[in-house]
PDB file of C-alpha atoms in Angstrom:
ATOM      1  CA  MET A   1      -0.130  12.797   2.682  1.00  0.00           C
ATOM      2  CA  PHE A   2       4.037  11.739   2.209  1.00  0.00           C
ATOM      3  CA  PHE A   3       4.663  12.880   5.540  1.00  0.00           C
ATOM      4  CA  ILE A   4       1.464  11.664   7.350  1.00  0.00           C
ATOM      5  CA  ILE A   5       1.077   8.019   6.080  1.00  0.00           C
ATOM      6  CA  PRO A   6       5.126   7.348   6.885  1.00  0.00           C
ATOM      7  CA  LEU A   7       4.720   8.661  10.468  1.00  0.00           C
ATOM      8  CA  MET A   8       1.651   6.604  11.045  1.00  0.00           C
ATOM      9  CA  GLU A   9       3.513   3.347   9.835  1.00  0.00           C
ATOM     10  CA  VAL A  10       6.275   4.259  12.768  1.00  0.00           C
ATOM     11  CA  PHE A  11       3.649   4.829  14.787  1.00  0.00           C
ATOM     12  CA  ALA A  12       1.649   1.577  14.331  1.00  0.00           C
ATOM     13  CA  PHE A  13       5.148  -0.302  13.951  1.00  0.00           C
ATOM     14  CA  ILE A  14       5.685   0.506  17.666  1.00  0.00           C
ATOM     15  CA  GLN A  15       2.741  -0.368  18.724  1.00  0.00           C
ATOM     16  CA  VAL A  16       2.432  -3.488  17.345  1.00  0.00           C
ATOM     17  CA  GLY A  17       6.213  -4.324  18.440  1.00  0.00           C
ATOM     18  CA  GLU A  18       5.553  -3.349  21.789  1.00  0.00           C
ATOM     19  CA  GLU A  19       2.386  -5.989  22.027  1.00  0.00           C
ATOM     20  CA  ILE A  20       3.703  -8.872  19.853  1.00  0.00           C
ATOM     21  CA  GLY A  21       7.552  -8.214  19.708  1.00  0.00           C
ATOM     22  CA  VAL A  22      10.233  -7.353  17.010  1.00  0.00           C
ATOM     23  CA  LEU A  23      10.164 -10.456  15.336  1.00  0.00           C
ATOM     24  CA  ARG A  24       6.643 -11.398  14.992  1.00  0.00           C
ATOM     25  CA  THR A  25       6.140  -7.942  13.674  1.00  0.00           C
ATOM     26  CA  LEU A  26       8.267  -8.589  10.936  1.00  0.00           C
ATOM     27  CA  LEU A  27       6.809 -11.756  10.151  1.00  0.00           C
ATOM     28  CA  LEU A  28       3.581 -10.356  10.040  1.00  0.00           C
ATOM     29  CA  CYS A  29       4.352  -7.853   7.037  1.00  0.00           C
ATOM     30  CA  VAL A  30       5.909 -10.361   5.410  1.00  0.00           C
ATOM     31  CA  LEU A  31       3.222 -12.958   5.534  1.00  0.00           C
ATOM     32  CA  THR A  32       0.535  -9.587   4.579  1.00  0.00           C
ATOM     33  CA  ALA A  33       2.991  -9.069   1.661  1.00  0.00           C
ATOM     34  CA  CYS A  34       2.594 -12.816   0.408  1.00  0.00           C
ATOM     35  CA  ILE A  35      -1.351 -12.462   1.357  1.00  0.00           C
ATOM     36  CA  GLY A  36      -1.509  -9.773  -0.723  1.00  0.00           C
ATOM     37  CA  GLY A  37       0.384 -10.569  -3.146  1.00  0.00           C
ATOM     38  CA  PHE A  38      -1.837 -13.976  -4.211  1.00  0.00           C
ATOM     39  CA  LEU A  39      -4.743 -12.215  -3.693  1.00  0.00           C
ATOM     40  CA  VAL A  40      -3.743  -9.151  -6.036  1.00  0.00           C
ATOM     41  CA  ARG A  41      -2.713 -11.850  -8.628  1.00  0.00           C
ATOM     42  CA  GLN A  42      -6.039 -14.160  -8.098  1.00  0.00           C
ATOM     43  CA  GLN A  43      -8.190 -10.606  -8.326  1.00  0.00           C
ATOM     44  CA  GLY A  44      -5.844  -9.310 -11.404  1.00  0.00           C
ATOM     45  CA  LEU A  45      -6.463 -12.689 -13.804  1.00  0.00           C
ATOM     46  CA  GLY A  46     -10.625 -12.451 -13.202  1.00  0.00           C
ATOM     47  CA  ILE A  47     -10.194  -8.662 -14.084  1.00  0.00           C
ATOM     48  CA  LEU A  48      -8.655  -8.688 -16.940  1.00  0.00           C
ATOM     49  CA  MET A  49     -10.444 -11.674 -18.201  1.00  0.00           C
ATOM     50  CA  ARG A  50     -14.033  -9.300 -17.643  1.00  0.00           C
ATOM     51  CA  GLY A  51     -11.956  -6.763 -19.829  1.00  0.00           C
ATOM     52  CA  ARG A  52     -10.897  -8.950 -22.265  1.00  0.00           C
ATOM     53  CA  ARG A  53     -14.366 -10.322 -22.531  1.00  0.00           C
ATOM     54  CA  SER A  54     -16.113  -6.984 -22.756  1.00  0.00           C
ATOM     55  CA  LEU A  55     -13.787  -5.880 -25.523  1.00  0.00           C
ATOM     56  CA  LEU A  56     -14.794  -8.976 -27.294  1.00  0.00           C
ATOM     57  CA  GLU A  57     -18.349  -8.130 -26.986  1.00  0.00           C
ATOM     58  CA  GLY A  58     -17.355  -4.642 -28.249  1.00  0.00           C
ATOM     59  CA  ARG A  59     -17.610  -2.932 -25.085  1.00  0.00           C
ATOM     60  CA  MET A  60     -15.666  -0.553 -23.970  1.00  0.00           C
ATOM     61  CA  PRO A  61     -13.714  -2.129 -20.320  1.00  0.00           C
ATOM     62  CA  VAL A  62     -14.135   1.232 -18.275  1.00  0.00           C
ATOM     63  CA  ASP A  63     -15.275  -1.644 -15.387  1.00  0.00           C
ATOM     64  CA  ALA A  64     -12.041  -3.492 -15.258  1.00  0.00           C
ATOM     65  CA  LEU A  65     -10.162  -0.763 -15.762  1.00  0.00           C
ATOM     66  CA  TYR A  66     -11.167   1.348 -12.907  1.00  0.00           C
ATOM     67  CA  GLU A  67     -11.550  -2.508 -10.791  1.00  0.00           C
ATOM     68  CA  GLY A  68      -7.871  -3.502 -12.420  1.00  0.00           C
ATOM     69  CA  PHE A  69      -6.306   0.158 -11.374  1.00  0.00           C
ATOM     70  CA  CYS A  70      -7.622  -0.456  -7.293  1.00  0.00           C
ATOM     71  CA  VAL A  71      -6.411  -4.132  -7.042  1.00  0.00           C
ATOM     72  CA  VAL A  72      -2.854  -2.536  -8.682  1.00  0.00           C
ATOM     73  CA  ALA A  73      -3.037   0.107  -6.286  1.00  0.00           C
ATOM     74  CA  ALA A  74      -3.805  -2.482  -3.787  1.00  0.00           C
ATOM     75  CA  GLY A  75      -0.671  -4.783  -4.714  1.00  0.00           C
ATOM     76  CA  ALA A  76       1.888  -2.034  -4.245  1.00  0.00           C
ATOM     77  CA  MET A  77      -0.042  -0.699  -0.673  1.00  0.00           C
ATOM     78  CA  LEU A  78       0.474  -4.314   0.417  1.00  0.00           C
ATOM     79  CA  ILE A  79       4.107  -4.828  -1.203  1.00  0.00           C
ATOM     80  CA  THR A  80       5.049  -1.449   0.802  1.00  0.00           C
ATOM     81  CA  PRO A  81       5.909  -2.695   4.260  1.00  0.00           C
ATOM     82  CA  GLY A  82       3.674  -1.124   6.657  1.00  0.00           C
ATOM     83  CA  PHE A  83       0.491  -1.728   8.859  1.00  0.00           C
ATOM     84  CA  VAL A  84      -1.661   1.526   7.137  1.00  0.00           C
ATOM     85  CA  THR A  85      -0.571   0.894   3.482  1.00  0.00           C
ATOM     86  CA  ASP A  86      -1.601  -3.545   3.792  1.00  0.00           C
ATOM     87  CA  THR A  87      -4.707  -2.231   5.915  1.00  0.00           C
ATOM     88  CA  LEU A  88      -5.596   0.104   2.542  1.00  0.00           C
ATOM     89  CA  GLY A  89      -4.351  -2.429   0.314  1.00  0.00           C
ATOM     90  CA  PHE A  90      -6.609  -5.463   1.504  1.00  0.00           C
ATOM     91  CA  LEU A  91      -9.636  -2.539   1.664  1.00  0.00           C
ATOM     92  CA  LEU A  92      -9.214  -2.044  -2.036  1.00  0.00           C
ATOM     93  CA  LEU A  93      -9.290  -5.829  -2.671  1.00  0.00           C
ATOM     94  CA  VAL A  94     -12.728  -5.513  -1.061  1.00  0.00           C
ATOM     95  CA  PRO A  95     -14.811  -5.544  -4.386  1.00  0.00           C
ATOM     96  CA  SER A  96     -18.084  -3.334  -2.038  1.00  0.00           C
ATOM     97  CA  VAL A  97     -15.266  -1.148  -0.910  1.00  0.00           C
ATOM     98  CA  ARG A  98     -14.212  -0.220  -4.308  1.00  0.00           C
ATOM     99  CA  LYS A  99     -17.530  -0.175  -5.630  1.00  0.00           C
ATOM    100  CA  ILE A 100     -18.362   2.418  -2.823  1.00  0.00           C
ATOM    101  CA  LEU A 101     -14.826   4.586  -3.596  1.00  0.00           C
ATOM    102  CA  ARG A 102     -16.169   4.841  -7.011  1.00  0.00           C
ATOM    103  CA  ILE A 103     -19.991   6.368  -6.290  1.00  0.00           C
ATOM    104  CA  TYR A 104     -17.908   8.357  -4.629  1.00  0.00           C
ATOM    105  CA  LEU A 105     -14.967   9.581  -7.238  1.00  0.00           C
ATOM    106  CA  THR A 106     -17.590   9.593  -9.738  1.00  0.00           C
ATOM    107  CA  ARG A 107     -19.267  12.451  -7.577  1.00  0.00           C
ATOM    108  CA  TYR A 108     -16.601  14.393  -7.163  1.00  0.00           C
ATOM    109  CA  LEU A 109     -15.422  14.475 -10.154  1.00  0.00           C
ATOM    110  CA  LYS A 110     -18.432  15.525 -11.353  1.00  0.00           C
ATOM    111  CA  VAL A 111     -18.839  18.319  -9.072  1.00  0.00           C
ATOM    112  CA  TYR A 112     -15.114  19.241  -9.498  1.00  0.00           C
ATOM    113  CA  THR A 113     -15.127  19.235 -13.673  1.00  0.00           C
ATOM    114  CA  ALA A 114     -18.824  20.749 -13.217  1.00  0.00           C
ATOM    115  CA  THR A 115     -17.394  23.769 -11.203  1.00  0.00           C
ATOM    116  CA  ASN A 116     -13.373  24.121 -12.573  1.00  0.00           C
ATOM    117  CA  THR A 117     -14.711  24.373 -16.708  1.00  0.00           C
ATOM    118  CA  VAL A 118     -14.061  26.572 -19.004  1.00  0.00           C
ATOM    119  CA  ASN A 119     -15.330  28.181 -22.131  1.00  0.00           C
ATOM    120  CA  GLU A 120     -12.768  27.251 -24.955  1.00  0.00           C
ATOM    121  CA  ASP A 121     -13.354  30.204 -26.288  1.00  0.00           C
ATOM    122  CA  PHE A 122     -12.278  32.164 -23.759  1.00  0.00           C
ATOM    123  CA  HIS A 123      -8.353  30.555 -24.429  1.00  0.00           C
ATOM    124  CA  ARG A 124      -8.698  31.114 -27.924  1.00  0.00           C
ATOM    125  CA  PRO A 125      -6.916  34.103 -29.834  1.00  0.00           C
ATOM    126  CA  GLN A 126      -8.850  36.719 -32.040  1.00  0.00           C
ATOM    127  CA  SER A 127      -8.135  36.873 -35.466  1.00  0.00           C
ATOM    128  CA  ARG A 128      -7.372  40.259 -36.420  1.00  0.00           C
ATOM    129  CA  ASP A 129      -7.649  39.371 -40.285  1.00  0.00           C
ATOM    130  CA  THR A 130     -11.203  39.123 -41.208  1.00  0.00           C
ATOM    131  CA  ASP A 131     -10.380  39.473 -45.183  1.00  0.00           C
ATOM    132  CA  VAL A 132     -11.689  36.673 -46.805  1.00  0.00           C
ATOM    133  CA  LEU A 133      -8.999  35.805 -49.783  1.00  0.00           C
ATOM    134  CA  GLU A 134     -10.788  33.501 -53.130  1.00  0.00           C
ATOM    135  CA  GLY A 135      -9.249  32.819 -56.213  1.00  0.00           C
ATOM    136  CA  GLU A 136      -8.487  29.780 -58.278  1.00  0.00           C
ATOM    137  CA  TYR A 137      -5.379  27.383 -59.144  1.00  0.00           C
ATOM    138  CA  GLU A 138      -3.662  25.574 -61.454  1.00  0.00           C
ATOM    139  CA  ARG A 139      -1.614  22.735 -60.868  1.00  0.00           C
ATOM    140  CA  LEU A 140       1.953  23.195 -62.855  1.00  0.00           C
ATOM    141  CA  ASP A 141       4.172  19.868 -61.721  1.00  0.00           C
ATOM    142  CA  LYS A 142       1.654  18.158 -63.982  1.00  0.00           C
ATOM    143  CA  ASP A 143       1.870  20.530 -67.038  1.00  0.00           C
ATOM    144  CA  GLU A 144       6.201  19.539 -66.247  1.00  0.00           C
ATOM    145  CA  ASP A 145       5.628  16.192 -66.152  1.00  0.00           C
ATOM    146  CA  LYS A 146       3.820  16.173 -69.752  1.00  0.00           C
ATOM    147  CA  LEU A 147       6.516  18.072 -71.552  1.00  0.00           C
ATOM    148  CA  LYS A 148       9.088  15.627 -69.759  1.00  0.00           C
ATOM    149  CA  ASN A 149       7.123  12.273 -71.240  1.00  0.00           C
ATOM    150  CA  GLU A 150       7.095  13.779 -74.740  1.00  0.00           C
TER     151      GLU A 150
END
């Protein structure tokens, strides 16, 4: 994945550069980063307020955490120079795309956790000592304190 995306970015830069020129390509790259930064900040503040409202109402801000993660990921992609990452970043800023992605991830995680769970007892070492010891005790330090005070 880390090898494929840079190759796609280089290919996209070459294609766009041939069509509109090198200077315009670089300006477009800077422009998308600026617009993306503005949108990330705007959406991030809204998500922060919704999360805070959830906490004040006594609910876990699960939706706000997911949305916040998506917006942070979008911001990272938009800051990274390139058209492929910019496209992915802008897609993550669309609420309906985030909702579809959440549905997909939820289904995937349910299937993954259902098929890849191991019984907890499998990893627990079995104790060979089955003898039960019973007894009584008495604290001696209290008696020593009494003797010192007398």
